[in-house]
CSV table of C-alpha atoms in Angstrom, one decimal:
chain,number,residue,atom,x,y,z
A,262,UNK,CA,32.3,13.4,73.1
A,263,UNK,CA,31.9,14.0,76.7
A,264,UNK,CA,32.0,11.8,79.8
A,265,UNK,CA,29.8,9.2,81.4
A,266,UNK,CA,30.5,9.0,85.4
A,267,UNK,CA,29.5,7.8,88.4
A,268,UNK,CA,28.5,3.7,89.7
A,269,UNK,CA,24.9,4.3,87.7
A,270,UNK,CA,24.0,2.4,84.7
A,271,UNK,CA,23.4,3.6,80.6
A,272,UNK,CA,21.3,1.4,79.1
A,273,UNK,CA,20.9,1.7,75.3
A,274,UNK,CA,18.1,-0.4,73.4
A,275,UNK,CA,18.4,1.5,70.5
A,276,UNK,CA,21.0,2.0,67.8
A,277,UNK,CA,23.8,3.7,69.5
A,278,UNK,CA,26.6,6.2,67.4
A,279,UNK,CA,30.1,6.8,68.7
A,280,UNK,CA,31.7,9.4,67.6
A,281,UNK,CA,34.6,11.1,68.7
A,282,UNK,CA,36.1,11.1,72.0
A,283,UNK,CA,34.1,9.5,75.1
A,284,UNK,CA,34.7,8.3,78.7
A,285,UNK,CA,33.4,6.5,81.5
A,286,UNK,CA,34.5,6.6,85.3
A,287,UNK,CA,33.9,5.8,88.3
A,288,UNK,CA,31.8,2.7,87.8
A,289,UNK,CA,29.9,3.5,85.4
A,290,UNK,CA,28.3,1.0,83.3
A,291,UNK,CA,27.6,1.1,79.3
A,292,UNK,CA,25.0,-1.4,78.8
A,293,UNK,CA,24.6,-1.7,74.9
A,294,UNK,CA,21.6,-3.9,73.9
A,295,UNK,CA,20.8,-2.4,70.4
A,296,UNK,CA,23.8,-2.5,68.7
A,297,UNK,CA,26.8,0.4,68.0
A,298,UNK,CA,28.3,2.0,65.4
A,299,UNK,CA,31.5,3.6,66.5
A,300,UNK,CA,33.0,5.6,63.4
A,301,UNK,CA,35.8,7.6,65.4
A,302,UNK,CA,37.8,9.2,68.1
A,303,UNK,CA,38.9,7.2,70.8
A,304,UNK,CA,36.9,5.5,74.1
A,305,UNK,CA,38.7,5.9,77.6
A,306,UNK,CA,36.9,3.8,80.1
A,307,UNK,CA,39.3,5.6,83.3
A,308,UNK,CA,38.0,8.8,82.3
A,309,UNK,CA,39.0,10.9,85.3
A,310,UNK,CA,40.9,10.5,88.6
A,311,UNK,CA,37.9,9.4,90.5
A,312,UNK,CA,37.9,5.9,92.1
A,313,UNK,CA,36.6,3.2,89.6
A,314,UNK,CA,36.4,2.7,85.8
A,315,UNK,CA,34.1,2.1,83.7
A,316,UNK,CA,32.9,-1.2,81.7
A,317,UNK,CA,31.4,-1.8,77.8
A,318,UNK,CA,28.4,-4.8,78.1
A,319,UNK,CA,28.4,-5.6,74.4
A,320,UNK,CA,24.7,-7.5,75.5
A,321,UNK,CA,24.1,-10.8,73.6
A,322,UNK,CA,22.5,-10.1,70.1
A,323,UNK,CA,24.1,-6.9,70.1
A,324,UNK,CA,26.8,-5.7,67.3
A,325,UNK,CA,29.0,-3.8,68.1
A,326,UNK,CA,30.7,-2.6,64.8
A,327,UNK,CA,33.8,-0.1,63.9
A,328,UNK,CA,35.1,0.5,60.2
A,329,UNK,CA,38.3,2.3,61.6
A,330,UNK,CA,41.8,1.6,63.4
A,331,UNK,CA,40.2,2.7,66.9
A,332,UNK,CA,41.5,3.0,70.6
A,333,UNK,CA,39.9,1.4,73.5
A,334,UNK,CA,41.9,2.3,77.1
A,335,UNK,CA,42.5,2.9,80.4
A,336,UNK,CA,44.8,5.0,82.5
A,337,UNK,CA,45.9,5.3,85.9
A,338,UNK,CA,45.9,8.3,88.3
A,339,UNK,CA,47.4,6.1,91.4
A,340,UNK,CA,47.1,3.5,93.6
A,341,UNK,CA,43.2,3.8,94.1
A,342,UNK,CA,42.5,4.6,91.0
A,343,UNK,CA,44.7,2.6,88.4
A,344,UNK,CA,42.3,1.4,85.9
A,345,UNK,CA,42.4,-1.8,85.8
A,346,UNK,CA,39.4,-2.6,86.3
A,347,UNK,CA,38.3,-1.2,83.3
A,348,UNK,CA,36.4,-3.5,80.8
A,349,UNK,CA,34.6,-4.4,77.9
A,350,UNK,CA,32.9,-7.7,78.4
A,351,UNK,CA,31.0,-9.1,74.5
A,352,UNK,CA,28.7,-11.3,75.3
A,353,UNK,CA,27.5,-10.4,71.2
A,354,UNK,CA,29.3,-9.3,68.1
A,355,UNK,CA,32.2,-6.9,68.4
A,356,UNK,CA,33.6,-6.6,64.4
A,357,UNK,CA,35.7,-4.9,62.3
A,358,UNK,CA,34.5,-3.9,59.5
A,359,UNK,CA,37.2,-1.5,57.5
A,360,UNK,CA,40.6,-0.1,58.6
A,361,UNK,CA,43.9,-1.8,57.2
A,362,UNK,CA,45.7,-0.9,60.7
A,363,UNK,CA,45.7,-2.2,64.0
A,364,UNK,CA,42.4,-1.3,66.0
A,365,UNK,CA,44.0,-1.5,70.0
A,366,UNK,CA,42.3,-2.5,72.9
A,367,UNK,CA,43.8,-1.5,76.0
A,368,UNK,CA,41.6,-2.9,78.8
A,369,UNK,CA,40.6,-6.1,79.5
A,370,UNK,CA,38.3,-7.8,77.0
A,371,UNK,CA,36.4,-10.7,78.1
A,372,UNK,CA,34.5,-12.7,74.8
A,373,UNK,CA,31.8,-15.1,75.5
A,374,UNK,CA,30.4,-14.1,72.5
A,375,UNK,CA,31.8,-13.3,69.1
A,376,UNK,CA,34.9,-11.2,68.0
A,377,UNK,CA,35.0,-10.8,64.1
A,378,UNK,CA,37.8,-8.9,62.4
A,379,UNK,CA,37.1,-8.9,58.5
A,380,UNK,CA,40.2,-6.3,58.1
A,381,UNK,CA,43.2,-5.1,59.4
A,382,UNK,CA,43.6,-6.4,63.5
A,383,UNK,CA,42.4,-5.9,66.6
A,384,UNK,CA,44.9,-5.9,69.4
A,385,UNK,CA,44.0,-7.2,72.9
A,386,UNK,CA,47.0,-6.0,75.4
A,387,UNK,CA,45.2,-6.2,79.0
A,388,UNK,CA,44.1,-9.8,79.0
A,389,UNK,CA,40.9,-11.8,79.0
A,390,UNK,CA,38.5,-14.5,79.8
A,391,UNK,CA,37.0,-15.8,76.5
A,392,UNK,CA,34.3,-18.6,76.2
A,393,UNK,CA,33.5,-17.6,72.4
A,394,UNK,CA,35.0,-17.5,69.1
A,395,UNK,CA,37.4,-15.4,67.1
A,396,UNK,CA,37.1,-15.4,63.5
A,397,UNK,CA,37.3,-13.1,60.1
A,398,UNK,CA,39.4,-12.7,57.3
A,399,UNK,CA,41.9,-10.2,59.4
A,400,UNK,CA,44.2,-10.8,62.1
A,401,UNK,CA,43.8,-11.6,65.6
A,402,UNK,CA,46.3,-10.0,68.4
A,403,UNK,CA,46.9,-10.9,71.6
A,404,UNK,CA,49.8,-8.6,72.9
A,405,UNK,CA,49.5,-8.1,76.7
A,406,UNK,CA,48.2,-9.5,80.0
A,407,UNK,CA,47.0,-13.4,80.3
A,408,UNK,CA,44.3,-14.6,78.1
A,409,UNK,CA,43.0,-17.5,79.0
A,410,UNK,CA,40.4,-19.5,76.4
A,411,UNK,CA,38.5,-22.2,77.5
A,412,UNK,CA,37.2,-25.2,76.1
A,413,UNK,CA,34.2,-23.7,74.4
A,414,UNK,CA,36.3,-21.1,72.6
A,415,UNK,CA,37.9,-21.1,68.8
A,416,UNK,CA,39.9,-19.4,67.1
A,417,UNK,CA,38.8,-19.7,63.5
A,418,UNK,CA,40.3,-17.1,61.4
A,419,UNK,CA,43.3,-16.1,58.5
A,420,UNK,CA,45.8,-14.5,61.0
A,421,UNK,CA,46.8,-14.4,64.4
A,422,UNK,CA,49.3,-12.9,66.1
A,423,UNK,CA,51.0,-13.3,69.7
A,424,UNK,CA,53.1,-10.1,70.6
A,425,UNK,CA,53.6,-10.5,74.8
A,426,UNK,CA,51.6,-11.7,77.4
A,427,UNK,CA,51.0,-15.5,78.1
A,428,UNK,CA,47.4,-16.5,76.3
A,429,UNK,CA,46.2,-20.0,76.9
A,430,UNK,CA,44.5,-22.0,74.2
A,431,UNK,CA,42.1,-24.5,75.3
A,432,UNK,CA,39.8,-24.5,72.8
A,433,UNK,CA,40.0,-25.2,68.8
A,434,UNK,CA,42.4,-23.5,67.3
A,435,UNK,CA,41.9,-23.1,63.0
A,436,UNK,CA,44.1,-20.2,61.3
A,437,UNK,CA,44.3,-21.0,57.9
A,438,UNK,CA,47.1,-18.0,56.8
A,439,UNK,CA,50.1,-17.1,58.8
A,440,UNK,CA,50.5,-17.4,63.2
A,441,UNK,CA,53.3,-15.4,64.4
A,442,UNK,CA,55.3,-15.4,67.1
A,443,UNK,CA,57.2,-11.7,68.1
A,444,UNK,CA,57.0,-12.2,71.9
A,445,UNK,CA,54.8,-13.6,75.0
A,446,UNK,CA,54.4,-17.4,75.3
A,447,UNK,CA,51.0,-19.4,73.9
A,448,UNK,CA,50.3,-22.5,75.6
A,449,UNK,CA,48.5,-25.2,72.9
A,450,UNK,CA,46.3,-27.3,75.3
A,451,UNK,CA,43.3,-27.9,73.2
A,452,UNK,CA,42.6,-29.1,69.7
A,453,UNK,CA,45.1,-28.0,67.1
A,454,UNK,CA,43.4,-28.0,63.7
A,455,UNK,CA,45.7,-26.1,61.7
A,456,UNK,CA,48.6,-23.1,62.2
A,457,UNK,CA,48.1,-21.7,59.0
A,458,UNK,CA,50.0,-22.1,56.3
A,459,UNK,CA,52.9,-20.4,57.6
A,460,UNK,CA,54.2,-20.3,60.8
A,461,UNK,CA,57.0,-17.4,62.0
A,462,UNK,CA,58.8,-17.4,65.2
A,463,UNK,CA,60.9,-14.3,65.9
A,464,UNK,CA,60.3,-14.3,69.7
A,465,UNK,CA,58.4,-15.6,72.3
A,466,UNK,CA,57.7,-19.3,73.1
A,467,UNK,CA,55.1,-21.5,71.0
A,468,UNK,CA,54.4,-24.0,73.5
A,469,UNK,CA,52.8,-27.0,71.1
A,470,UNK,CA,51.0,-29.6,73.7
A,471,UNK,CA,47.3,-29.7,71.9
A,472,UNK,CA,47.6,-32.2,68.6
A,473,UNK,CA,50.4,-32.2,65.7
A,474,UNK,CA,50.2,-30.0,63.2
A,475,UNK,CA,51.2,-29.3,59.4
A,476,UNK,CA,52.3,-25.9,57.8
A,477,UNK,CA,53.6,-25.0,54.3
A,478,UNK,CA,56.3,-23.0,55.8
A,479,UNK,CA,58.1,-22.4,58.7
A,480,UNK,CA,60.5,-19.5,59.7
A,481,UNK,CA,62.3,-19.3,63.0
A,482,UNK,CA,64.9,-16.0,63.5
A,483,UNK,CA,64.0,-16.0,67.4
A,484,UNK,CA,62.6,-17.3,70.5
A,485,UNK,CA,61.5,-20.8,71.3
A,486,UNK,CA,59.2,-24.0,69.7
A,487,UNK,CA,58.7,-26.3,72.2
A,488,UNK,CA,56.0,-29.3,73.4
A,489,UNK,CA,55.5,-32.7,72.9
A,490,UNK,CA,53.4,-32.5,69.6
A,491,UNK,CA,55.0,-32.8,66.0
A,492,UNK,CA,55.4,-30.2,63.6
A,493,UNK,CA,55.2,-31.1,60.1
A,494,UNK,CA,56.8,-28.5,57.5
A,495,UNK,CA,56.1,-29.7,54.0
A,496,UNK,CA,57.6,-26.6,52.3
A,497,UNK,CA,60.5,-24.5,52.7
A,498,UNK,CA,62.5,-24.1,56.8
A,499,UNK,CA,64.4,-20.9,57.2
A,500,UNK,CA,66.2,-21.3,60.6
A,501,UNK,CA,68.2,-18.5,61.7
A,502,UNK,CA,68.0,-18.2,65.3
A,503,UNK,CA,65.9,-19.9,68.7
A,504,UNK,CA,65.4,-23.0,70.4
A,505,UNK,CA,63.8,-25.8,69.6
A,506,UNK,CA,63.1,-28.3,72.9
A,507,UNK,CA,60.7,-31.0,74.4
Protein backbone atom coordinates (compact mmCIF):
# COMPACT_ATOMS: atom_id res chain seq x y z
CA UNK A 1 0.00 0.00 0.00
CA UNK A 2 0.88 3.63 0.39
CA UNK A 3 1.74 6.37 -2.06
CA UNK A 4 4.63 7.31 -4.31
CA UNK A 5 4.61 11.36 -5.01
CA UNK A 6 6.29 14.02 -6.27
CA UNK A 7 8.19 14.64 -10.21
CA UNK A 8 11.29 12.20 -8.65
CA UNK A 9 11.94 8.88 -10.10
CA UNK A 10 11.66 4.97 -8.42
CA UNK A 11 13.91 2.84 -10.03
CA UNK A 12 13.53 -0.87 -9.31
CA UNK A 13 16.35 -3.40 -10.69
CA UNK A 14 15.20 -5.95 -8.59
CA UNK A 15 12.17 -8.17 -8.39
CA UNK A 16 9.46 -5.87 -7.44
CA UNK A 17 5.89 -7.27 -5.36
CA UNK A 18 2.66 -5.44 -5.57
CA UNK A 19 0.48 -5.91 -3.27
CA UNK A 20 -2.47 -4.23 -2.22
CA UNK A 21 -3.40 -0.79 -2.86
CA UNK A 22 -0.67 1.80 -4.35
CA UNK A 23 -0.44 5.31 -5.91
CA UNK A 24 1.65 7.64 -7.70
CA UNK A 25 1.17 11.53 -8.06
CA UNK A 26 2.41 14.30 -9.09
CA UNK A 27 4.87 13.16 -11.64
CA UNK A 28 6.21 10.63 -10.22
CA UNK A 29 7.84 7.97 -12.14
CA UNK A 30 7.80 3.96 -11.58
CA UNK A 31 10.76 2.84 -13.48
CA UNK A 32 10.56 -1.11 -13.39
CA UNK A 33 13.67 -2.80 -14.86
CA UNK A 34 13.63 -6.18 -12.88
CA UNK A 35 10.43 -7.44 -13.47
CA UNK A 36 6.93 -7.29 -11.17
CA UNK A 37 4.66 -9.49 -9.62
CA UNK A 38 1.48 -7.73 -8.81
CA UNK A 39 -0.82 -10.29 -6.86
CA UNK A 40 -3.55 -7.71 -5.63
CA UNK A 41 -5.37 -4.61 -4.72
CA UNK A 42 -5.63 -2.01 -7.14
CA UNK A 43 -2.87 0.78 -8.63
CA UNK A 44 -4.03 4.51 -8.97
CA UNK A 45 -1.52 6.41 -10.81
CA UNK A 46 -3.61 10.12 -9.89
CA UNK A 47 -3.15 9.32 -6.37
CA UNK A 48 -3.94 12.69 -4.76
CA UNK A 49 -5.17 16.20 -5.89
CA UNK A 50 -1.77 17.44 -6.48
CA UNK A 51 -0.92 18.64 -10.05
CA UNK A 52 0.45 15.63 -12.18
CA UNK A 53 0.10 11.81 -12.36
CA UNK A 54 2.13 9.39 -12.28
CA UNK A 55 3.56 6.79 -15.06
CA UNK A 56 4.42 2.76 -15.07
CA UNK A 57 7.92 2.20 -17.44
CA UNK A 58 7.45 -1.48 -17.92
CA UNK A 59 11.55 -1.16 -19.08
CA UNK A 60 12.47 -3.58 -22.06
CA UNK A 61 13.29 -7.15 -20.75
CA UNK A 62 11.12 -6.49 -17.96
CA UNK A 63 7.88 -8.73 -17.07
CA UNK A 64 5.50 -7.43 -15.67
CA UNK A 65 3.08 -10.26 -14.51
CA UNK A 66 -0.47 -10.43 -12.64
CA UNK A 67 -2.48 -13.72 -11.98
CA UNK A 68 -5.64 -11.66 -10.95
CA UNK A 69 -8.63 -9.47 -12.48
CA UNK A 70 -6.67 -6.17 -11.40
CA UNK A 71 -7.43 -2.30 -11.68
CA UNK A 72 -5.08 0.13 -13.21
CA UNK A 73 -6.64 4.03 -13.05
CA UNK A 74 -6.72 7.44 -12.90
CA UNK A 75 -8.98 10.07 -11.43
CA UNK A 76 -9.57 13.66 -11.67
CA UNK A 77 -9.71 16.37 -8.97
CA UNK A 78 -10.20 19.37 -11.62
CA UNK A 79 -9.08 21.15 -14.35
CA UNK A 80 -5.36 21.13 -13.31
CA UNK A 81 -5.23 18.04 -12.17
CA UNK A 82 -7.52 15.64 -14.26
CA UNK A 83 -5.34 12.65 -14.72
CA UNK A 84 -4.92 12.23 -17.92
CA UNK A 85 -1.73 12.14 -18.12
CA UNK A 86 -1.45 9.19 -16.33
CA UNK A 87 0.38 6.23 -17.95
CA UNK A 88 1.82 2.97 -18.21
CA UNK A 89 4.13 2.80 -21.11
CA UNK A 90 5.60 -1.47 -21.83
CA UNK A 91 8.35 -1.30 -23.53
CA UNK A 92 8.69 -5.40 -22.13
CA UNK A 93 6.17 -7.96 -21.07
CA UNK A 94 2.99 -7.03 -19.41
CA UNK A 95 0.90 -10.69 -18.99
CA UNK A 96 -1.71 -12.23 -17.58
CA UNK A 97 -1.20 -15.06 -16.12
CA UNK A 98 -4.67 -16.34 -14.07
CA UNK A 99 -7.95 -14.60 -13.49
CA UNK A 100 -11.07 -15.71 -15.65
CA UNK A 101 -12.41 -11.91 -15.43
CA UNK A 102 -11.60 -8.80 -17.02
CA UNK A 103 -8.28 -7.23 -15.66
CA UNK A 104 -9.13 -3.07 -16.55
CA UNK A 105 -6.84 -0.58 -17.46
CA UNK A 106 -7.99 2.77 -16.99
CA UNK A 107 -5.08 5.11 -18.17
CA UNK A 108 -3.40 5.20 -21.23
CA UNK A 109 -1.33 2.24 -22.24
CA UNK A 110 1.21 2.65 -24.78
CA UNK A 111 2.86 -1.05 -26.00
CA UNK A 112 6.02 -1.09 -27.88
CA UNK A 113 6.74 -4.12 -26.35
CA UNK A 114 4.69 -7.15 -25.53
CA UNK A 115 1.10 -7.46 -24.09
CA UNK A 116 0.27 -11.26 -23.36
CA UNK A 117 -3.07 -12.28 -21.92
CA UNK A 118 -3.05 -16.21 -21.41
CA UNK A 119 -6.52 -15.89 -19.42
CA UNK A 120 -9.49 -13.99 -19.00
CA UNK A 121 -8.96 -10.13 -20.63
CA UNK A 122 -7.36 -7.19 -20.26
CA UNK A 123 -9.35 -4.05 -20.96
CA UNK A 124 -7.61 -0.87 -22.38
CA UNK A 125 -10.33 2.10 -21.97
CA UNK A 126 -7.99 5.41 -22.14
CA UNK A 127 -6.21 4.82 -25.43
CA UNK A 128 -2.82 4.09 -26.75
CA UNK A 129 0.14 4.19 -29.00
CA UNK A 130 1.32 0.60 -29.65
CA UNK A 131 4.34 -0.43 -31.89
CA UNK A 132 4.36 -4.11 -30.40
CA UNK A 133 2.34 -7.16 -30.35
CA UNK A 134 -0.76 -8.51 -28.53
CA UNK A 135 -1.05 -12.14 -28.19
CA UNK A 136 -2.14 -15.15 -25.70
CA UNK A 137 -4.73 -17.50 -25.45
CA UNK A 138 -7.27 -14.81 -23.74
CA UNK A 139 -8.98 -11.86 -24.94
CA UNK A 140 -7.83 -8.58 -25.97
CA UNK A 141 -10.11 -5.27 -25.17
CA UNK A 142 -9.99 -2.22 -26.46
CA UNK A 143 -13.04 -0.23 -24.83
CA UNK A 144 -12.20 3.54 -24.62
CA UNK A 145 -10.06 6.45 -26.05
CA UNK A 146 -8.13 6.12 -29.69
CA UNK A 147 -5.70 3.43 -30.10
CA UNK A 148 -3.79 3.72 -32.81
CA UNK A 149 -1.30 0.60 -33.96
CA UNK A 150 1.14 1.06 -36.39
CA UNK A 151 2.72 -0.88 -38.94
CA UNK A 152 5.14 -2.76 -36.63
CA UNK A 153 2.31 -3.93 -34.37
CA UNK A 154 0.10 -7.42 -34.40
CA UNK A 155 -2.37 -8.65 -32.97
CA UNK A 156 -1.90 -12.39 -32.74
CA UNK A 157 -4.18 -13.84 -30.28
CA UNK A 158 -7.77 -16.13 -29.67
CA UNK A 159 -10.01 -13.23 -28.81
CA UNK A 160 -10.48 -9.65 -29.23
CA UNK A 161 -12.84 -7.48 -28.32
CA UNK A 162 -13.81 -3.77 -29.39
CA UNK A 163 -16.26 -2.16 -26.74
CA UNK A 164 -16.04 2.03 -27.61
CA UNK A 165 -13.40 4.07 -28.60
CA UNK A 166 -12.05 4.23 -32.25
CA UNK A 167 -8.72 1.81 -32.38
CA UNK A 168 -6.81 1.87 -35.64
CA UNK A 169 -5.21 -1.25 -37.05
CA UNK A 170 -2.26 -0.88 -39.11
CA UNK A 171 -0.46 -3.68 -38.37
CA UNK A 172 -1.19 -7.65 -38.78
CA UNK A 173 -4.01 -8.51 -37.47
CA UNK A 174 -4.38 -12.83 -36.59
CA UNK A 175 -7.33 -13.81 -34.06
CA UNK A 176 -7.89 -17.24 -34.51
CA UNK A 177 -11.34 -17.57 -32.04
CA UNK A 178 -14.07 -15.05 -32.00
CA UNK A 179 -13.67 -10.63 -32.75
CA UNK A 180 -16.61 -8.87 -31.41
CA UNK A 181 -18.01 -5.86 -32.07
CA UNK A 182 -20.40 -4.25 -28.95
CA UNK A 183 -19.46 -0.55 -29.72
CA UNK A 184 -16.61 2.00 -30.88
CA UNK A 185 -15.51 1.80 -34.58
CA UNK A 186 -12.02 -0.37 -35.69
CA UNK A 187 -10.53 0.90 -38.82
CA UNK A 188 -8.71 -2.35 -40.84
CA UNK A 189 -5.86 -0.55 -42.67
CA UNK A 190 -3.14 -3.12 -42.51
CA UNK A 191 -2.82 -6.81 -43.19
CA UNK A 192 -5.87 -8.85 -42.38
CA UNK A 193 -4.79 -12.51 -41.73
CA UNK A 194 -7.71 -13.91 -40.12
CA UNK A 195 -10.99 -12.61 -37.89
CA UNK A 196 -11.25 -15.69 -36.12
CA UNK A 197 -13.47 -18.04 -36.66
CA UNK A 198 -16.48 -16.18 -35.61
CA UNK A 199 -17.20 -12.80 -36.13
CA UNK A 200 -20.24 -10.92 -33.92
CA UNK A 201 -21.39 -7.53 -34.51
CA UNK A 202 -23.94 -6.11 -31.96
CA UNK A 203 -22.72 -2.44 -32.23
CA UNK A 204 -20.13 -0.36 -33.32
CA UNK A 205 -18.66 -0.14 -36.86
CA UNK A 206 -16.12 -2.78 -38.37
CA UNK A 207 -14.62 -0.75 -40.90
CA UNK A 208 -12.87 -3.76 -43.25
CA UNK A 209 -10.24 -1.75 -45.69
CA UNK A 210 -6.95 -4.05 -44.86
CA UNK A 211 -7.36 -7.54 -47.06
CA UNK A 212 -10.56 -9.95 -47.42
CA UNK A 213 -11.17 -12.15 -45.02
CA UNK A 214 -12.85 -15.68 -44.13
CA UNK A 215 -14.84 -16.69 -40.98
CA UNK A 216 -16.84 -19.82 -40.04
CA UNK A 217 -19.51 -17.78 -38.65
CA UNK A 218 -20.96 -14.61 -38.77
CA UNK A 219 -23.63 -12.88 -36.49
CA UNK A 220 -24.78 -9.35 -36.93
CA UNK A 221 -27.83 -8.06 -34.21
CA UNK A 222 -26.40 -4.44 -34.38
CA UNK A 223 -24.27 -1.75 -35.65
CA UNK A 224 -22.40 -1.54 -38.96
CA UNK A 225 -19.90 -3.82 -41.44
CA UNK A 226 -18.52 -1.69 -43.79
CA UNK A 227 -15.18 -1.23 -46.32
CA UNK A 228 -14.22 -2.17 -49.56
CA UNK A 229 -12.73 -5.78 -48.57
CA UNK A 230 -14.84 -9.10 -48.95
CA UNK A 231 -16.13 -11.09 -46.25
CA UNK A 232 -16.29 -14.61 -46.75
CA UNK A 233 -18.79 -16.67 -44.31
CA UNK A 234 -18.51 -20.37 -45.01
CA UNK A 235 -20.77 -21.44 -42.21
CA UNK A 236 -23.82 -20.41 -40.72
CA UNK A 237 -25.18 -15.96 -41.08
CA UNK A 238 -27.58 -14.96 -38.37
CA UNK A 239 -28.67 -11.35 -39.39
CA UNK A 240 -30.95 -9.70 -37.17
CA UNK A 241 -30.16 -6.17 -37.14
CA UNK A 242 -27.30 -3.32 -38.69
CA UNK A 243 -25.99 -2.10 -41.75
CA UNK A 244 -24.01 -3.45 -44.09
CA UNK A 245 -22.30 -0.59 -46.73
CA UNK A 246 -19.32 0.19 -49.00
Amino acid sequence: GGIMRGPGRTTVFGPLLVIGSVGLDRGRVLDVQGGATWISGSINLNAGSGVGSGTIVNRAGSTFSTGFDGFIFTQSFGASDDGTSARFDNLGTFQKTAGAGTSRIQTAFNNSGVLDVQSGTVNLSQGGTHSGNFRGTGTIGFGGGTHTLSASSSITKANATFSAGTTDIGGTYNVTGTTTFNGGTANFTGPLTSLGNVLNISLGTANLGGANATVTTFTQSGGTLSGTSRLTVSGATTLSGGIMSG
